[in-house]
CSV table of C-alpha atoms in Angstrom, one decimal:
chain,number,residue,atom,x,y,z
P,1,UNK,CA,148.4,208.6,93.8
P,2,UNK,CA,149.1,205.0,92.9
P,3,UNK,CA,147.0,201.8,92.3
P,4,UNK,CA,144.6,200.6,95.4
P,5,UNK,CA,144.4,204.1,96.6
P,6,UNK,CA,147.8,204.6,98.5
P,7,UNK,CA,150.3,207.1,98.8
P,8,UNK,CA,153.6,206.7,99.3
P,9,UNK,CA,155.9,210.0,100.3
P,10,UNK,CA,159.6,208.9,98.8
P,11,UNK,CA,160.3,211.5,96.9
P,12,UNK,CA,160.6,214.8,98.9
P,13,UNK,CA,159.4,216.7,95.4
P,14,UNK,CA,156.1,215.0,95.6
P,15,UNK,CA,156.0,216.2,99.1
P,16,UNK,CA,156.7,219.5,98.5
P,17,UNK,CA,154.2,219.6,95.8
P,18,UNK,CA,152.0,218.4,98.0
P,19,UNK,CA,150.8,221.5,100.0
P,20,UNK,CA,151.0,223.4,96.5
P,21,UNK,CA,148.1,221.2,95.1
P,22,UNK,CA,145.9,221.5,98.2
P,23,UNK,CA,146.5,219.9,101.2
P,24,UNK,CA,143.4,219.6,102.0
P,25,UNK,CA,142.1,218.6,99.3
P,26,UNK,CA,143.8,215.1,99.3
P,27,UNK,CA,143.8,215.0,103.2
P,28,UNK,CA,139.6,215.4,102.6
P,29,UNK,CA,140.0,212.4,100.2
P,30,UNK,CA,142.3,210.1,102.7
P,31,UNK,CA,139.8,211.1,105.5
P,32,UNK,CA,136.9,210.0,103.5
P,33,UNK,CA,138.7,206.7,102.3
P,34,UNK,CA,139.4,206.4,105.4
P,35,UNK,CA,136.4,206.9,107.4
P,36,UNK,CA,135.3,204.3,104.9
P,37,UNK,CA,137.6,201.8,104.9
P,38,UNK,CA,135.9,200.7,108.2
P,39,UNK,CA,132.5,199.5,106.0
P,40,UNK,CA,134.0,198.0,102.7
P,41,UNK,CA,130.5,197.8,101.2
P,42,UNK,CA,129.7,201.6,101.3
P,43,UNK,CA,133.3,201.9,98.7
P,44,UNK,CA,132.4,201.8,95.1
P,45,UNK,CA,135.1,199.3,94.9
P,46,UNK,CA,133.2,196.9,96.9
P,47,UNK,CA,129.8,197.4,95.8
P,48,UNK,CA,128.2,195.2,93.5
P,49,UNK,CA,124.5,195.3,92.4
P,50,UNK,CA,123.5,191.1,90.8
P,51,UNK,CA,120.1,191.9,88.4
P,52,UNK,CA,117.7,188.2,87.6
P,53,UNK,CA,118.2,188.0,83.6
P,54,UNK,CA,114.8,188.7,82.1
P,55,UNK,CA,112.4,185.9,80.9
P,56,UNK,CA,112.9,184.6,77.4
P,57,UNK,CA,110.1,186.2,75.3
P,58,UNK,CA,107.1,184.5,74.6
P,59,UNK,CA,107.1,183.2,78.4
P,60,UNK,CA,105.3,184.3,81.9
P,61,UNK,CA,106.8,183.9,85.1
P,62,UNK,CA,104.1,183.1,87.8
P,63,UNK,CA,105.0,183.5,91.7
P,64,UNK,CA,103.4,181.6,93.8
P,65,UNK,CA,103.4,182.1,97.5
P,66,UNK,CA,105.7,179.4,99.3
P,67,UNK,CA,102.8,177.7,101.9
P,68,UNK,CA,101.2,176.9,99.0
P,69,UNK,CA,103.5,175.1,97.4
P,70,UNK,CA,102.8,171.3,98.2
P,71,UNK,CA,105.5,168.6,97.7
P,72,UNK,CA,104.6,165.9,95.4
P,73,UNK,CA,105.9,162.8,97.3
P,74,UNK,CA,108.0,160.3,95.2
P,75,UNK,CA,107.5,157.7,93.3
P,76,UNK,CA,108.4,154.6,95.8
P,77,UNK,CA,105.7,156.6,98.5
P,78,UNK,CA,103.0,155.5,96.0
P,79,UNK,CA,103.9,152.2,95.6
P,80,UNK,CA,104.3,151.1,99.2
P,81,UNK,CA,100.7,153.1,99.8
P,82,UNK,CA,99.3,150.6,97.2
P,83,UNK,CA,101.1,148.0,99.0
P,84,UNK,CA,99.4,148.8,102.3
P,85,UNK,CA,96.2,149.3,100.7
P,86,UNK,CA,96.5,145.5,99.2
P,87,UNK,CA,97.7,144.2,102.4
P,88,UNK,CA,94.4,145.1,104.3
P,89,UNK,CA,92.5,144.5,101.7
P,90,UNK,CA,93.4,141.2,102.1
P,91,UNK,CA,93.0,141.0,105.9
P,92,UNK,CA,89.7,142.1,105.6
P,93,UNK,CA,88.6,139.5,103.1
P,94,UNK,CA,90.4,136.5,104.9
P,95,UNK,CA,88.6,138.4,108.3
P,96,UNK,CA,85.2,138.1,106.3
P,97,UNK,CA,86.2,134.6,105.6
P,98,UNK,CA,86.9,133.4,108.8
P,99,UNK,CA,83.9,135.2,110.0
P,100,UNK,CA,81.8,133.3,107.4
P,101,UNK,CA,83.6,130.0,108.3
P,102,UNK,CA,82.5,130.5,111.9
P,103,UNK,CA,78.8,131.0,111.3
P,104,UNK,CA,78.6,128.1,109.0
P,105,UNK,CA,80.5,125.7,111.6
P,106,UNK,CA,78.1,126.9,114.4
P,107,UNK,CA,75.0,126.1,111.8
P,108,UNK,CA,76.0,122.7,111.6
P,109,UNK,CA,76.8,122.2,114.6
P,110,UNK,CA,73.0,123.6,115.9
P,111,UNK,CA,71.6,121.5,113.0
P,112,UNK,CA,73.5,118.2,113.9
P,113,UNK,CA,72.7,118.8,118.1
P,114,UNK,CA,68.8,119.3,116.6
P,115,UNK,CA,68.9,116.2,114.4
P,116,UNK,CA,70.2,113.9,117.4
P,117,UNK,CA,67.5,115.2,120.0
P,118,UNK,CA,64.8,114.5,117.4
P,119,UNK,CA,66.3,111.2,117.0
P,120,UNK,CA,66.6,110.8,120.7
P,121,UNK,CA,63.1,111.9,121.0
P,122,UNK,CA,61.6,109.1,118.0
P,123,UNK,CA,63.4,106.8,120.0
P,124,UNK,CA,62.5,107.4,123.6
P,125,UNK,CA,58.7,108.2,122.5
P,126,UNK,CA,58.1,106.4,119.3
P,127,UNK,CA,55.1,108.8,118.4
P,128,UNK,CA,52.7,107.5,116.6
P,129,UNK,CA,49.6,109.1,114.1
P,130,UNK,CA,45.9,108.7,116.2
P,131,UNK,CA,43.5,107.0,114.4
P,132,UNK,CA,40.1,108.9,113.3
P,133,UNK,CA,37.0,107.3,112.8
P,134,UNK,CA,33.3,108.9,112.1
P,135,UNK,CA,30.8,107.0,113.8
P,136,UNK,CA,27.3,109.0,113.2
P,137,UNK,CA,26.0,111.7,111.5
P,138,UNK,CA,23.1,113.3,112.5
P,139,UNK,CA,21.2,115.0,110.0
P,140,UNK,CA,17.8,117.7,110.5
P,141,UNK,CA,16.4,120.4,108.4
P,142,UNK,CA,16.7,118.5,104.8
P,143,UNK,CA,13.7,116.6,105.0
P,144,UNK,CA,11.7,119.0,103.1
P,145,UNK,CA,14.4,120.1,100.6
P,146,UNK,CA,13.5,122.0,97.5
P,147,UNK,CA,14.2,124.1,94.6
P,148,UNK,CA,11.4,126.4,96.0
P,149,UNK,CA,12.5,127.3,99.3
P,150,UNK,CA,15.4,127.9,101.6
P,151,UNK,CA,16.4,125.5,104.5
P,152,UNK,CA,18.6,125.6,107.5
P,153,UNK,CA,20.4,122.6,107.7
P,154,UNK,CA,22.4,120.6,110.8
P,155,UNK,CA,24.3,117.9,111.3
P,156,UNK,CA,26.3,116.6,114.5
P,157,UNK,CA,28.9,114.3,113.8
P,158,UNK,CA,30.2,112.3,116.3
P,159,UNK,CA,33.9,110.8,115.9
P,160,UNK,CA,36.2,108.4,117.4
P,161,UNK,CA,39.7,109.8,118.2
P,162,UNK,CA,42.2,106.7,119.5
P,163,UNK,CA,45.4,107.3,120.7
P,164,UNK,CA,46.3,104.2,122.6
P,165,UNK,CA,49.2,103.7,120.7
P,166,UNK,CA,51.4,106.3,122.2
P,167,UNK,CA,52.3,105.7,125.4
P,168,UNK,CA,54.0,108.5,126.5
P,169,UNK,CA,52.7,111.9,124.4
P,170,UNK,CA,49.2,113.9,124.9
P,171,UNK,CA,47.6,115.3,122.2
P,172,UNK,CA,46.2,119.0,122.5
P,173,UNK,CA,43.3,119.3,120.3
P,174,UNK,CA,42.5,123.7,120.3
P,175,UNK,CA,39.0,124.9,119.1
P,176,UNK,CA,40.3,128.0,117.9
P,177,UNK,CA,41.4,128.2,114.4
P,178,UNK,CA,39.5,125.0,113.7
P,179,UNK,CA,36.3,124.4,111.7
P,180,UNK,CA,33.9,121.5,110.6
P,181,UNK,CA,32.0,121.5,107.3
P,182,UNK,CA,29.6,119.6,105.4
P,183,UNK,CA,28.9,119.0,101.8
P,184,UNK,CA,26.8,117.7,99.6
P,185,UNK,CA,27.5,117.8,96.0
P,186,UNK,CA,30.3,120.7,96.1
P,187,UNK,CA,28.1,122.9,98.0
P,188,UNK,CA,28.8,123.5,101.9
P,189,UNK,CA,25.9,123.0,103.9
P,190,UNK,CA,26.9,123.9,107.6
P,191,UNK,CA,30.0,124.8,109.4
P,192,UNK,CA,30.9,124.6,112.8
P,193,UNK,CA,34.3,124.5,115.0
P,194,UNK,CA,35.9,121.6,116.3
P,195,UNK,CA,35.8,121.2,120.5
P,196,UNK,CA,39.3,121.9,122.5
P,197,UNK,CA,40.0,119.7,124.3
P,198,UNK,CA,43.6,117.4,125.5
P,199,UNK,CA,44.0,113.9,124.9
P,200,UNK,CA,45.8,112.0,127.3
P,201,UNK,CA,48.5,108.7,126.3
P,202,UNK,CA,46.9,105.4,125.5
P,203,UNK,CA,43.5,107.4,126.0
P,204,UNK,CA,40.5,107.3,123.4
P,205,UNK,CA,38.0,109.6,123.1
P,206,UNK,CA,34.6,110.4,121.3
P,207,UNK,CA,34.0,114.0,120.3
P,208,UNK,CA,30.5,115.3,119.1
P,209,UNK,CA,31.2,118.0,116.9
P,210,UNK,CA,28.3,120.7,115.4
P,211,UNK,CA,27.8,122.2,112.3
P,212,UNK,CA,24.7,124.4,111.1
P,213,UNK,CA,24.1,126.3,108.1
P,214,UNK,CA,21.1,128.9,107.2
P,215,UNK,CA,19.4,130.0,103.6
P,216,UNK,CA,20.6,127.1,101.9
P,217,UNK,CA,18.9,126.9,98.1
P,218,UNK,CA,19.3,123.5,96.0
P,219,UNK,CA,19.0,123.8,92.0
P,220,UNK,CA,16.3,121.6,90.9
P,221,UNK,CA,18.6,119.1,89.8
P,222,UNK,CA,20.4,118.5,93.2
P,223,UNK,CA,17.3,118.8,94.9
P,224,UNK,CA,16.0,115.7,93.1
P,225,UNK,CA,19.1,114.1,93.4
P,226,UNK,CA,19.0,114.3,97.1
P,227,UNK,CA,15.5,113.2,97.6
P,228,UNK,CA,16.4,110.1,94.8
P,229,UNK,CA,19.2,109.0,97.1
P,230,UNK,CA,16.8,109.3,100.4
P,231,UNK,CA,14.6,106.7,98.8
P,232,UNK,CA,17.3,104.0,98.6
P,233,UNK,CA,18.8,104.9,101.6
P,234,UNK,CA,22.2,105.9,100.7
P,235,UNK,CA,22.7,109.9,100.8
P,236,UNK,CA,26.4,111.0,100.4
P,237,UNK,CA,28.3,113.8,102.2
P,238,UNK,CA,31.5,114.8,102.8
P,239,UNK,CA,32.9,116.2,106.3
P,240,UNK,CA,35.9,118.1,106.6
P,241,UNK,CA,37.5,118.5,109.8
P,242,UNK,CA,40.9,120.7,110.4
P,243,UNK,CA,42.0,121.5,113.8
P,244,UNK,CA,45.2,122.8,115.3
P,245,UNK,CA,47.2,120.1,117.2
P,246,UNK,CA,49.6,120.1,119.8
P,247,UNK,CA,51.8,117.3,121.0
P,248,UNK,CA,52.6,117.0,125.2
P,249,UNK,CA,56.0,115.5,125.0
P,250,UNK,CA,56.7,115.3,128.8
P,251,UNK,CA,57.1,118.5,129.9
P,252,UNK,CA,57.2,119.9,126.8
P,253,UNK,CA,54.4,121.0,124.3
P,254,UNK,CA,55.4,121.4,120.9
P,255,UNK,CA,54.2,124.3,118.5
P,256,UNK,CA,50.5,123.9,116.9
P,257,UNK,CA,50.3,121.5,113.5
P,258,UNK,CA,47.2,121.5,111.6
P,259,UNK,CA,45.4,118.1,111.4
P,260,UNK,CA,43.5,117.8,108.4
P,261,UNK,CA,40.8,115.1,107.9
P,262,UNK,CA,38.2,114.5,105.2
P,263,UNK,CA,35.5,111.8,105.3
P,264,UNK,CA,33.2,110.9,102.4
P,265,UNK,CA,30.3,109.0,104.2
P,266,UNK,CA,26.7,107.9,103.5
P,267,UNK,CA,23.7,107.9,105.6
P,268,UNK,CA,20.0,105.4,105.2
P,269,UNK,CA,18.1,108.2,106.1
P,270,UNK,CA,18.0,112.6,106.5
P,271,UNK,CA,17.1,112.5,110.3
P,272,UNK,CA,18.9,112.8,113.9
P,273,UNK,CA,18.7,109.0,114.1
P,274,UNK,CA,20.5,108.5,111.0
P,275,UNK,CA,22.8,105.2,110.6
P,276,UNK,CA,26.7,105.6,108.4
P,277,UNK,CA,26.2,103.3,105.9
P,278,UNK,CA,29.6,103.7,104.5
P,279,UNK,CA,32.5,105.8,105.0
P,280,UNK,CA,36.6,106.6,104.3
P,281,UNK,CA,38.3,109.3,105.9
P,282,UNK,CA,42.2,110.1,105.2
P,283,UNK,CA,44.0,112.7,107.5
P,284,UNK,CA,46.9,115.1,106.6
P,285,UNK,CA,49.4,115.8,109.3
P,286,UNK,CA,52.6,117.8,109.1
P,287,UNK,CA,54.3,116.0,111.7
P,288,UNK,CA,56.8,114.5,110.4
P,289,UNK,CA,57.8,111.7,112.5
P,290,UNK,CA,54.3,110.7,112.7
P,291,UNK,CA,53.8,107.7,111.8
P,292,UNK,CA,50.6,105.3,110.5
């Protein structure tokens, strides 16, 4: 036998010795080389067996299962997320600007259309204030006044409302929400409400408006004072009148205003028949293109 396993028959001795040394022998071996030449990885010359080199010591080898290995994405993937991410945060804030910019052009816009149709209005209408005026107050139930007892005042003042100057806007006077008082001194004698009523252009009107009050007490002092300024004919009070207003542009009725007015005014005498002897009233209006 020679190298690689093959035999070559040149010399008749080795063929003679051949049969001496077991034929069959050798013919077993050739069968079986070459029953297995026809699978080269079952031969011992062709099989080879590759072992992993172990771990260094002081080291662990962990396996982890292959779906659960997540790639880490590169570098230039982050930066062109953060670039994205600035992008629309800018679109967002310009969109919120613009937004903003919109609302703010439309305010001034509604503000400037509101500012020319007041102006339009003043100038079409030219409203002006009324003028108030009290003419009488009528006073009963203070005759008798003392520290010792109590009284029921009431007084019914009657007042002049003019508004001739306005041609062209009414004047809605309501009774609800409104009231009428009466002092003397500080202290509130009688209340009442004011009368509804509508007040047409260039119109003037006189309104009668009540007031009563019940188990009223003076201290000595004001009771003497009261009875000192019946003898010379001069008793002070003051009348407060507030009443919500509403204007009759056209066809339009505005929203109601209060209309404040306060009088101080002095009577000869505590009876229905009593004359003013002197009075000033001032009135408070939040309308502001009112004028005097």
């Amino acid at each position: 036998m020679v190298p690689h396993g093959r035999v070559h028959p040149s010399s008749s001795s080795a063929s003679a010795v051949a049969p001496a040394t077991g034929s069959s022998d050798f013919s077993g071996e050739m069968n079986h080389s070459a029953a297995s030449s026809s699978d080269p990885s079952s031969s011992p010359l062709y099989s080879f067996h590759f072992e992993k080199p172990p771990p260094p010591a002081g080291t662990y080898v962990v396996q982890i299962p292959k779906d659960k290995v997540f790639r880490v994405p590169p570098p230039e993937n982050a930066r062109l997320f953060d670039h994205y991410t600035r992008r629309a945060r800018r679109r967002r804030h310009c969109s919120c600007l613009r937004i903003c910019s919109y609302l703010l052009i439309t305010l001034l816009f509604l503000a400037a259309a509101l500012a020319a149709s007041a102006t339009a209005v003043y100038l079409a209408f030219k409203p002006r204030r009324p003028d108030y005026t009290l003419q009488s107050l009528a006073v009963s139930g203070l005759g008798n006044a003392s520290a010792a007892a109590a009284f029921s005042p009431e007084f019914a003042a009657v007042v002049r409302c003019d508004n001739s100057r306005n041609g062209k806007i009414g004047v809605h006077y309501g009774g609800e929400g409104s009231s009428v008082a009466v002092y003397y001194g500080g202290v509130r004698l009688a209340s009442g409400e004011w009368p509804a009523f509508y007040q047409g252009p260039r119109n003037v009107t006189t309104v009668a408006a009540a007031a009563r009050g019940a188990g009223i007490r003076f201290s000595d002092r004001m009771a003497s004072e009261i009875a000192a300024a019946a003898r010379i004919r001069s008793v002070p009070f003051g009348v407060d009148v507030e009443v919500p207003v509403r204007l009759q542009v056209g066809g339009v009725r505005t929203w109601a205003v209060p209309v404040r007015v306060r009088c101080a005014v002095a009577v000869d005498k505590l009876a229905a028949d009593a004359k003013v002897v002197s009075k000033s009233c001032g009135v408070k209006v939040k309308f502001l293109f009112w004028k005097d």
